[in-house]
Tab-separated table of C-alpha atoms in Angstrom:
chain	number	residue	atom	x	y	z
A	507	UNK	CA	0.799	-6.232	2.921
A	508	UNK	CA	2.351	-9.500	1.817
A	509	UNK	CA	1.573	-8.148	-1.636
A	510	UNK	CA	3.617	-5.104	-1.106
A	511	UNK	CA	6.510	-7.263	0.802
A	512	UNK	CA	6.737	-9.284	-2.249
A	513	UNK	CA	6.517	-6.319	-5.175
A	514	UNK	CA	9.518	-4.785	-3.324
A	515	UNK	CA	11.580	-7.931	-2.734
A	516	UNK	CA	10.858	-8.305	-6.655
A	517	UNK	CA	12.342	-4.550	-7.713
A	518	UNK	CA	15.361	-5.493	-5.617
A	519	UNK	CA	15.796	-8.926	-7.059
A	520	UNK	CA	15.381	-8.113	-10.788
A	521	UNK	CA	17.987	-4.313	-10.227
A	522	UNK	CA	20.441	-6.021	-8.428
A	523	UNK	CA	20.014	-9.556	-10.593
A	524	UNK	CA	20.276	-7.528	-13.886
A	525	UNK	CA	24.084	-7.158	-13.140
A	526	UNK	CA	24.332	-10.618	-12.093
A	527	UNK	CA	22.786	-11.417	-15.075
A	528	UNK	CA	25.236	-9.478	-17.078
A	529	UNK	CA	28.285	-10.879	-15.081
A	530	UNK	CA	27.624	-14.286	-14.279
A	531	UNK	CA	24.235	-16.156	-14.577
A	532	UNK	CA	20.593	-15.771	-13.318
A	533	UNK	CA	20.926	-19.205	-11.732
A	534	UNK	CA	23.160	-17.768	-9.605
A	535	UNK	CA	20.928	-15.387	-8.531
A	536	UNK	CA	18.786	-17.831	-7.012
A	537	UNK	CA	21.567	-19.888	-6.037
A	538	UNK	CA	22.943	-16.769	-3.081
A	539	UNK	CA	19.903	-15.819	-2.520
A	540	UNK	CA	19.044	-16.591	1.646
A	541	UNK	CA	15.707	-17.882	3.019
A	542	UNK	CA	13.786	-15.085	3.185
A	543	UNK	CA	14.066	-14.255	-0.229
A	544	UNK	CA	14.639	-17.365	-1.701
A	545	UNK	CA	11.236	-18.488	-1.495
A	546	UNK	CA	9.670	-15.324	-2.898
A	547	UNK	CA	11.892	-15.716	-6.178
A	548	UNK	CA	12.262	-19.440	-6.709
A	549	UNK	CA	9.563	-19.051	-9.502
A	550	UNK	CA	11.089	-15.936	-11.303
A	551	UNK	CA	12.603	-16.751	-14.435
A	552	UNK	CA	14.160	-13.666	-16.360
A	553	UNK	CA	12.711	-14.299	-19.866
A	554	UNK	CA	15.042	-11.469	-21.393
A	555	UNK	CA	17.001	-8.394	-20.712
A	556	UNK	CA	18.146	-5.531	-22.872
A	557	UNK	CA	20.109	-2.683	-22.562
A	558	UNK	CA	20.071	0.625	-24.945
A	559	UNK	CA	23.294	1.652	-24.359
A	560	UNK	CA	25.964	2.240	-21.623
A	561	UNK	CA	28.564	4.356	-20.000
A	562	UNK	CA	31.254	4.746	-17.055
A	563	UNK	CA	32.352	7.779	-15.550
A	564	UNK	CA	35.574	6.581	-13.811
A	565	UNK	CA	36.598	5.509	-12.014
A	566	UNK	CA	33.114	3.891	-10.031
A	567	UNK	CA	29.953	4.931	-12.082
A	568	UNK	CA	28.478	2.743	-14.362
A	569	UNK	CA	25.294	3.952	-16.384
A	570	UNK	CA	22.997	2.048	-18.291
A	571	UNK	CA	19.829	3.594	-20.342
A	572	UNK	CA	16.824	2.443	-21.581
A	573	UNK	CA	16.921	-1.022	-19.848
A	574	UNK	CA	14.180	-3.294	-20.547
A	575	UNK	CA	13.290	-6.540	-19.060
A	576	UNK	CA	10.590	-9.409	-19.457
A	577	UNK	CA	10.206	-11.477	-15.498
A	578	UNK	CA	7.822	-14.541	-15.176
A	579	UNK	CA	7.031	-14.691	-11.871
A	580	UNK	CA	4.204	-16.918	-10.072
A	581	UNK	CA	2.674	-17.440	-13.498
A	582	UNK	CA	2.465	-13.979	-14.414
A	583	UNK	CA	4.541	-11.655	-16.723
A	584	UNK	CA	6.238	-8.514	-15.507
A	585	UNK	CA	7.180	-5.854	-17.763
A	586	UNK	CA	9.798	-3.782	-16.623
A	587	UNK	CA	11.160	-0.394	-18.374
A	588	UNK	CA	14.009	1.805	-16.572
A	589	UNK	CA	15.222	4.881	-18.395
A	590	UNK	CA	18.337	5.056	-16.233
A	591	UNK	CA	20.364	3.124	-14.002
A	592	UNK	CA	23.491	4.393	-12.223
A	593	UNK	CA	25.093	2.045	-10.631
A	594	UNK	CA	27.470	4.106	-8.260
A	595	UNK	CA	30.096	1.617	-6.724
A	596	UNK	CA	30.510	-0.247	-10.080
A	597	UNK	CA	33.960	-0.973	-9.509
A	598	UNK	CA	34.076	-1.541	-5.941
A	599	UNK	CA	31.337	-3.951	-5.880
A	600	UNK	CA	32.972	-5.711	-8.755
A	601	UNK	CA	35.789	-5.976	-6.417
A	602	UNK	CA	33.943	-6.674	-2.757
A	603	UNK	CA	31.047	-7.753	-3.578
A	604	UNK	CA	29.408	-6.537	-0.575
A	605	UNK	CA	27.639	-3.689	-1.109
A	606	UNK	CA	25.615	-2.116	-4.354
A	607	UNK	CA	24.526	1.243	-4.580
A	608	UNK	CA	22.072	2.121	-7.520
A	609	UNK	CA	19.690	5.250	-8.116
A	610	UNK	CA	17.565	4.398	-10.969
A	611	UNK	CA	15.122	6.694	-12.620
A	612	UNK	CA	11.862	6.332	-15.085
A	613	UNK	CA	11.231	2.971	-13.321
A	614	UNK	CA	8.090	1.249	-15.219
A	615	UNK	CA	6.665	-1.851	-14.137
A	616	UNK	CA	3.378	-3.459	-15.664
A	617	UNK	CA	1.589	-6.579	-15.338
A	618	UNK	CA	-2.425	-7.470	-14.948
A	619	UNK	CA	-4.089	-4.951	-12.412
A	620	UNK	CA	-1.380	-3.663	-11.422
A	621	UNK	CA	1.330	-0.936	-12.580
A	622	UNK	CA	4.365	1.422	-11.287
A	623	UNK	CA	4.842	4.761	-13.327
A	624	UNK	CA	7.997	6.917	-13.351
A	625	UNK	CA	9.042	5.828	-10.012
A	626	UNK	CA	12.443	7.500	-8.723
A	627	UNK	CA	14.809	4.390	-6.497
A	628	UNK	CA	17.710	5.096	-4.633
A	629	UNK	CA	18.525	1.482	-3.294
A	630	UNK	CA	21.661	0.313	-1.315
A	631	UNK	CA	21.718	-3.432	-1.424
A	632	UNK	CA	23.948	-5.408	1.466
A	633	UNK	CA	25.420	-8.521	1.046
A	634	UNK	CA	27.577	-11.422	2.606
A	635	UNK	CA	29.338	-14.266	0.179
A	636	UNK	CA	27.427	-13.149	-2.418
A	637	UNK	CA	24.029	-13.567	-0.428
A	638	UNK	CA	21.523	-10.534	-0.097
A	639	UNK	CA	21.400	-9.750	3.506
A	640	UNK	CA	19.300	-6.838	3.187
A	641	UNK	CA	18.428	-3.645	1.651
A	642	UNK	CA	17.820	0.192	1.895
A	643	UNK	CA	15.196	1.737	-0.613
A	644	UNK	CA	14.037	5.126	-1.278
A	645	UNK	CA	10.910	5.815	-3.345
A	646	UNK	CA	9.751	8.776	-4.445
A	647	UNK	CA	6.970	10.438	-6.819
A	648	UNK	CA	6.009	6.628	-8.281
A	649	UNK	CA	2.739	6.328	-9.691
A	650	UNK	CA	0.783	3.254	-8.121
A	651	UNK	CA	-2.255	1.272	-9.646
A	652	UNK	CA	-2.905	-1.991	-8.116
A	653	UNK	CA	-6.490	-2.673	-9.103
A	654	UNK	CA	-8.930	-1.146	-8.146
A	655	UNK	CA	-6.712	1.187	-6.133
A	656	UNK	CA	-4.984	3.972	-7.841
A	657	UNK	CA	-2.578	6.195	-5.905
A	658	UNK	CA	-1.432	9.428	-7.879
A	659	UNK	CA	1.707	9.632	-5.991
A	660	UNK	CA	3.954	7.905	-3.518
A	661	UNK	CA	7.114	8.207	-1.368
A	662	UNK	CA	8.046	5.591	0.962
A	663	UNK	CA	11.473	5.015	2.979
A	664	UNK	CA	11.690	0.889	2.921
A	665	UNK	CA	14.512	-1.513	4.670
A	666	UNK	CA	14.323	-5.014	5.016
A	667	UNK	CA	16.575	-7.583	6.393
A	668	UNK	CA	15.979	-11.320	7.124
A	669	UNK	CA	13.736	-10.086	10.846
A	670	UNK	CA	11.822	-7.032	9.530
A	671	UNK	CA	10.479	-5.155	6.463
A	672	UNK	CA	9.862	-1.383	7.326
A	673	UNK	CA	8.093	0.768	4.979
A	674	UNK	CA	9.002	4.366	6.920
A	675	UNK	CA	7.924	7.942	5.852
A	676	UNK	CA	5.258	6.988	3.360
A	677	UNK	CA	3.269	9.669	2.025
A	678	UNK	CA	0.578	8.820	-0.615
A	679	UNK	CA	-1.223	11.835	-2.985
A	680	UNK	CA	-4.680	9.814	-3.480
A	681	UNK	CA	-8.212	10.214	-3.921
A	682	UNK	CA	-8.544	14.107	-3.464
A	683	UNK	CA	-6.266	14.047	-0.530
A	684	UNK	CA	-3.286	12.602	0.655
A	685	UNK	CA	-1.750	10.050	3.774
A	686	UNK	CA	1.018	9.541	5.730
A	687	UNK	CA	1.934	7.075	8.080
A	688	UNK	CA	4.570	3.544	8.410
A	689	UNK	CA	4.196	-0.012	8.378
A	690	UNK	CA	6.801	-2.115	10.337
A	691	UNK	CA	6.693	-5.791	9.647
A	692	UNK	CA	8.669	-8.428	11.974
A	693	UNK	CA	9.508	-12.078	10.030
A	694	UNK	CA	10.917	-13.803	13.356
A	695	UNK	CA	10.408	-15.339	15.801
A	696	UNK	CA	7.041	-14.965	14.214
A	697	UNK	CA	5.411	-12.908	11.536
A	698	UNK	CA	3.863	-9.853	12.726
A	699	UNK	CA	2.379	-6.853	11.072
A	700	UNK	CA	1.480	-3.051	12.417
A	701	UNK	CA	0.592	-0.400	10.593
A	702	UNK	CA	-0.465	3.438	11.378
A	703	UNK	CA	-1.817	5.597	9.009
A	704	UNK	CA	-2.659	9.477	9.296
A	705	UNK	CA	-5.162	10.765	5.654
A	706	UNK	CA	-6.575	14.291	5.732
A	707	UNK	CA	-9.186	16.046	2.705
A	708	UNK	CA	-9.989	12.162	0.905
A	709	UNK	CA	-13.250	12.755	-1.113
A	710	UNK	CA	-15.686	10.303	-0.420
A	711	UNK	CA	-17.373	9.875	-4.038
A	712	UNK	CA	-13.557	9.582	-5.415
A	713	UNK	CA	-13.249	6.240	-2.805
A	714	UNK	CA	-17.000	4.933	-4.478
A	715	UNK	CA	-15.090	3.410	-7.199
A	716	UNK	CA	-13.252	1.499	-4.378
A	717	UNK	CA	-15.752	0.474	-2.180
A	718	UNK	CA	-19.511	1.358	-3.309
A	719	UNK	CA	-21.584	-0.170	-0.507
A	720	UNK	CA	-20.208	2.318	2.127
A	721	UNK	CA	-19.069	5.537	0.014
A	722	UNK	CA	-21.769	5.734	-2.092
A	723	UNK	CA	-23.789	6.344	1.006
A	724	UNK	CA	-21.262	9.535	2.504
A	725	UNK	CA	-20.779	12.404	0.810
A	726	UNK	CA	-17.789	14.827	2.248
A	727	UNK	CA	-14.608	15.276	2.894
A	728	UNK	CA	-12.572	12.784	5.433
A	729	UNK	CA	-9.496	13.213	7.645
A	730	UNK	CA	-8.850	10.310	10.256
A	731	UNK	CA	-6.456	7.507	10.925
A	732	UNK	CA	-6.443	3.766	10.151
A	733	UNK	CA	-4.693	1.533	12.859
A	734	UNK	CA	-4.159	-2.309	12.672
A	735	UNK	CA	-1.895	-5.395	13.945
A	736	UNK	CA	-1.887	-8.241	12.644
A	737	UNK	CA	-0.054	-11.794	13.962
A	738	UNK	CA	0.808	-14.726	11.530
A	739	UNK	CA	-1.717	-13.160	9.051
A	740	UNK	CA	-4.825	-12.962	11.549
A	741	UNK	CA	-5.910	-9.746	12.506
A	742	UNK	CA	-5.331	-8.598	15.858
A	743	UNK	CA	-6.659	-4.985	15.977
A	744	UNK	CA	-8.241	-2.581	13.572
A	745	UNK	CA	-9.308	0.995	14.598
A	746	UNK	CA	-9.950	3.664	12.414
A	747	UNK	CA	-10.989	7.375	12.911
A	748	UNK	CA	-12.742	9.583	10.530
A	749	UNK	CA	-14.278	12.792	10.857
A	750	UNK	CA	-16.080	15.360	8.388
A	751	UNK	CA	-16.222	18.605	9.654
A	752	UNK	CA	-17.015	21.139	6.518
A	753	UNK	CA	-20.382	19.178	6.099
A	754	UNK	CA	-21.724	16.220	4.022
A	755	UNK	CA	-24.690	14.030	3.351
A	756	UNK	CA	-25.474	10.317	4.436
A	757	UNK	CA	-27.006	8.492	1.823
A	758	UNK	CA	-30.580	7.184	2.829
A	759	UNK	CA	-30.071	3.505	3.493
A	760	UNK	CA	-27.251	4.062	5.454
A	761	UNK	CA	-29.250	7.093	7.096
A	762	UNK	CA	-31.716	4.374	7.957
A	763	UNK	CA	-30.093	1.998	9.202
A	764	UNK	CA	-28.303	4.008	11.571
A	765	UNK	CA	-31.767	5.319	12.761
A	766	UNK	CA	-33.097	1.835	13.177
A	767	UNK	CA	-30.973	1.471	16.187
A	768	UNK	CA	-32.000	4.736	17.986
A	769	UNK	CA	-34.163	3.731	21.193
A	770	UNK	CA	-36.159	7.249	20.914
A	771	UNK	CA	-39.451	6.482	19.165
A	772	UNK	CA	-39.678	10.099	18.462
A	773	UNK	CA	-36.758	11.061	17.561
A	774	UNK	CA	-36.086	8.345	15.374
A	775	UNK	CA	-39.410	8.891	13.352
A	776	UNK	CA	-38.326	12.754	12.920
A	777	UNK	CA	-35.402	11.693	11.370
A	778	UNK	CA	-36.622	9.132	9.396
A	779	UNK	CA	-39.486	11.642	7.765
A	780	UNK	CA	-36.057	14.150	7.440
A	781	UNK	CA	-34.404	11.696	5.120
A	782	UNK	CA	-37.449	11.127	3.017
A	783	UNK	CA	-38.246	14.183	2.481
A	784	UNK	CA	-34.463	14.706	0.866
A	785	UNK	CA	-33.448	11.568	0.207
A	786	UNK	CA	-30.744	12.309	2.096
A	787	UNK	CA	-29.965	13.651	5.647
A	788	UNK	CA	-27.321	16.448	6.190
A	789	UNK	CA	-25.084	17.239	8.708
A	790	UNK	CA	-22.349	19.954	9.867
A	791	UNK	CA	-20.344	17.774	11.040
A	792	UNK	CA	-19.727	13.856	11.491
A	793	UNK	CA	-16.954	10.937	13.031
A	794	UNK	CA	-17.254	7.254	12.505
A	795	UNK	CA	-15.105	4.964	14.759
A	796	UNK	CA	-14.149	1.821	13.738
A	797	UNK	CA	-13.263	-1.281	16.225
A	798	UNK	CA	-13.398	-5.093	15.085
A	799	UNK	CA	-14.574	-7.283	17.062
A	800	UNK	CA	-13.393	-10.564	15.549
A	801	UNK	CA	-12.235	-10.833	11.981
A	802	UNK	CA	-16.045	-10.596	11.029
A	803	UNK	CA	-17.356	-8.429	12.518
A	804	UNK	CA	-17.144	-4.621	14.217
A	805	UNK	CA	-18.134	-2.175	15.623
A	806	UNK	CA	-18.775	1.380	14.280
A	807	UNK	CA	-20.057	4.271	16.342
A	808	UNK	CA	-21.467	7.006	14.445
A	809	UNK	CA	-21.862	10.867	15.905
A	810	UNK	CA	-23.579	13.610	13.408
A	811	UNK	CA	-24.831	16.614	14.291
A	812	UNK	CA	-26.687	19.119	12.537
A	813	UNK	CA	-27.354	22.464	14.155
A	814	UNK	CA	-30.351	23.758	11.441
A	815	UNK	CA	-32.585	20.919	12.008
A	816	UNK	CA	-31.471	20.332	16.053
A	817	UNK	CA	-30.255	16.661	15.263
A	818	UNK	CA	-27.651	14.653	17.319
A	819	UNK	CA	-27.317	11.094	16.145
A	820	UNK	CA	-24.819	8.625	18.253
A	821	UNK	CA	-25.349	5.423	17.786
A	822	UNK	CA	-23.125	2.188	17.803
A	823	UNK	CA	-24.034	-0.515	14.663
A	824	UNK	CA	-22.438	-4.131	13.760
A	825	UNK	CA	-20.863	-4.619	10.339
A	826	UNK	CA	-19.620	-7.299	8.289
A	827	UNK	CA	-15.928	-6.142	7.749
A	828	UNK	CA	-14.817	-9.940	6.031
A	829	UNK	CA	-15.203	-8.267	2.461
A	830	UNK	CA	-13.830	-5.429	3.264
A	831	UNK	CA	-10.900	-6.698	5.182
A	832	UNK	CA	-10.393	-8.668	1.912
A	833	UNK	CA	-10.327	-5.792	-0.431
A	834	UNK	CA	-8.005	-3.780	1.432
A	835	UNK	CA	-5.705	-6.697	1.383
A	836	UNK	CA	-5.667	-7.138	5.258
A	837	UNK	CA	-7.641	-11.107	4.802
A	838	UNK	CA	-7.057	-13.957	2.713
């Protein structure tokens, strides 16, 4: 999530620095920038800026078209294309200084593994002597590929000040289904991270390219949630839900290791000869719950039933979640 904290602090930066830019310098920027931005930004350098062309529609709206702009930032190059920016409160922000309000459309944004398409912004940017004291964003219909993940569409209400970055009414088109949810972020006293997350109608073999070792073994349809809380970058809690209910398939190692814990000699050896037989085993219906119990390890129950061949697994198995929590971003 600090990846997302700091690709939004960097959209804000680079709109609201382009006018800076334009009217005084990008030192200055960095210069009235306050704590908790300054130290995201103290390594962007704007390599170059251009602007296609320009108008006002008096007496407060300035427009500019076909902006594009080169950003170094941690050693990496950003490119950024906007195909409009209307800057609303030209004139009284020229005058105050204390408030910008821009809606910018066609946003582009492209660097290594990672890339924003035709993103909609309406952003309302606070600020005190010149400082940014927070900001207001809404985000709609952008296109999202940060490697390997690739979301087809997202919305997203965000606000941050110098306490707290919210990201509020997100909604996420992904995978063969879509999500909803918010994550609320507090920066003092101490950092502190929650996050809950509704999905509904995700196709398993579309999340394979994601995360082979587990989806390459389900086969079906998921709706569920995804909980977690996280304090000074440890996690705290993770829970997740997920349930198939129009049928699926479980691959046959994971089929057999869930059967290796089964206590029931018989049972067990039924199964196992079920999943040979079709190098698979099928179900109606199935849930997997999630609970760590450390930041290694957790627990995940597992429930399927199939009515055909009178099976009722439920069984409780330990798994390694450190890579996982890694490639979903929630470990360093």
């Amino acid at each position: 999530m600090r990846y997302i904290f700091t690709l939004t602090i960097l959209m804000v930066v680079v709109l609201t620095g382009a006018f800076y830019y334009v009217c005084y310098t990008p030192a200055l920027v960095q210069k009235c920038a306050p704590e908790f931005v300054a130290k995201y930004i103290k390594d962007l350098t704007l390599n170059s800026l251009q602007i296609g062309r320009q108008s006002i529609t008096y007496p407060e709206i300035l427009k500019l078209y076909k902006i594009k702009a080169d950003v170094e930032w941690q050693n990496e190059v950003y490119q950024i294309e906007i195909a409009e920016l209307d800057f609303l409160n030209f004139s009284t922000f020229l005058r105050t200084q204390q408030q910008a309000q821009l809606d910018v459309a066609g946003l582009n944004i492209q660097k290594k593994n990672f890339e924003i398409k035709n993103a909609v912004l309406s952003l309302s940017v606070a600020l005190e002597h010149k400082a940014l004291q927070s900001f207001d964003m809404m985000l709609r219909n952008g296109e999202l590929f940060v490697a390997p993940y690739h979301l087809n569409s997202v919305q997203a209400h965000i606000q941050a000040n110098k306490e707290s970055f919210n990201i509020g009414d997100l909604k996420v088109l992904a995978y063969g289904g879509q999500a909803k949810g918010k994550i609320d972020i507090v920066r003092l006293p101490r950092s502190s991270e929650t996050a809950v997350i509704e999905f509904s109608d995700v196709k398993s073999e579309e999340l394979a390219g994601v995360y082979k070792n587990i989806f390459s073994q389900i086969t079906g349809d998921f709706s569920g949630t995804i909980r977690w809380t996280r304090v000074e970058g440890s996690l705290q809690v993770m829970a997740i839900f997920m349930e198939i209910l129009k049928g699926g398939r479980l691959g046959p190692r994971l089929s057999k290791r869930i059967v290796s814990y089964m206590i029931d000699e018989e049972k067990r050896d039924k199964i196992t000869a079920l999943v040979d037989e079709k190098h698979f085993l099928p179900f109606d219906n199935a849930e997997f719950r999630v609970l760590n119990l450390n930041q290694k390890l957790a627990g995940v129950t597992v429930t399927v039933a199939n009515k055909s061949e009178d099976l009722l697994i439920h069984e409780t198995i330990n798994v390694d979640i450190a890579d996982i929590l890694k490639k979903f971003g929630l470990k360093k």
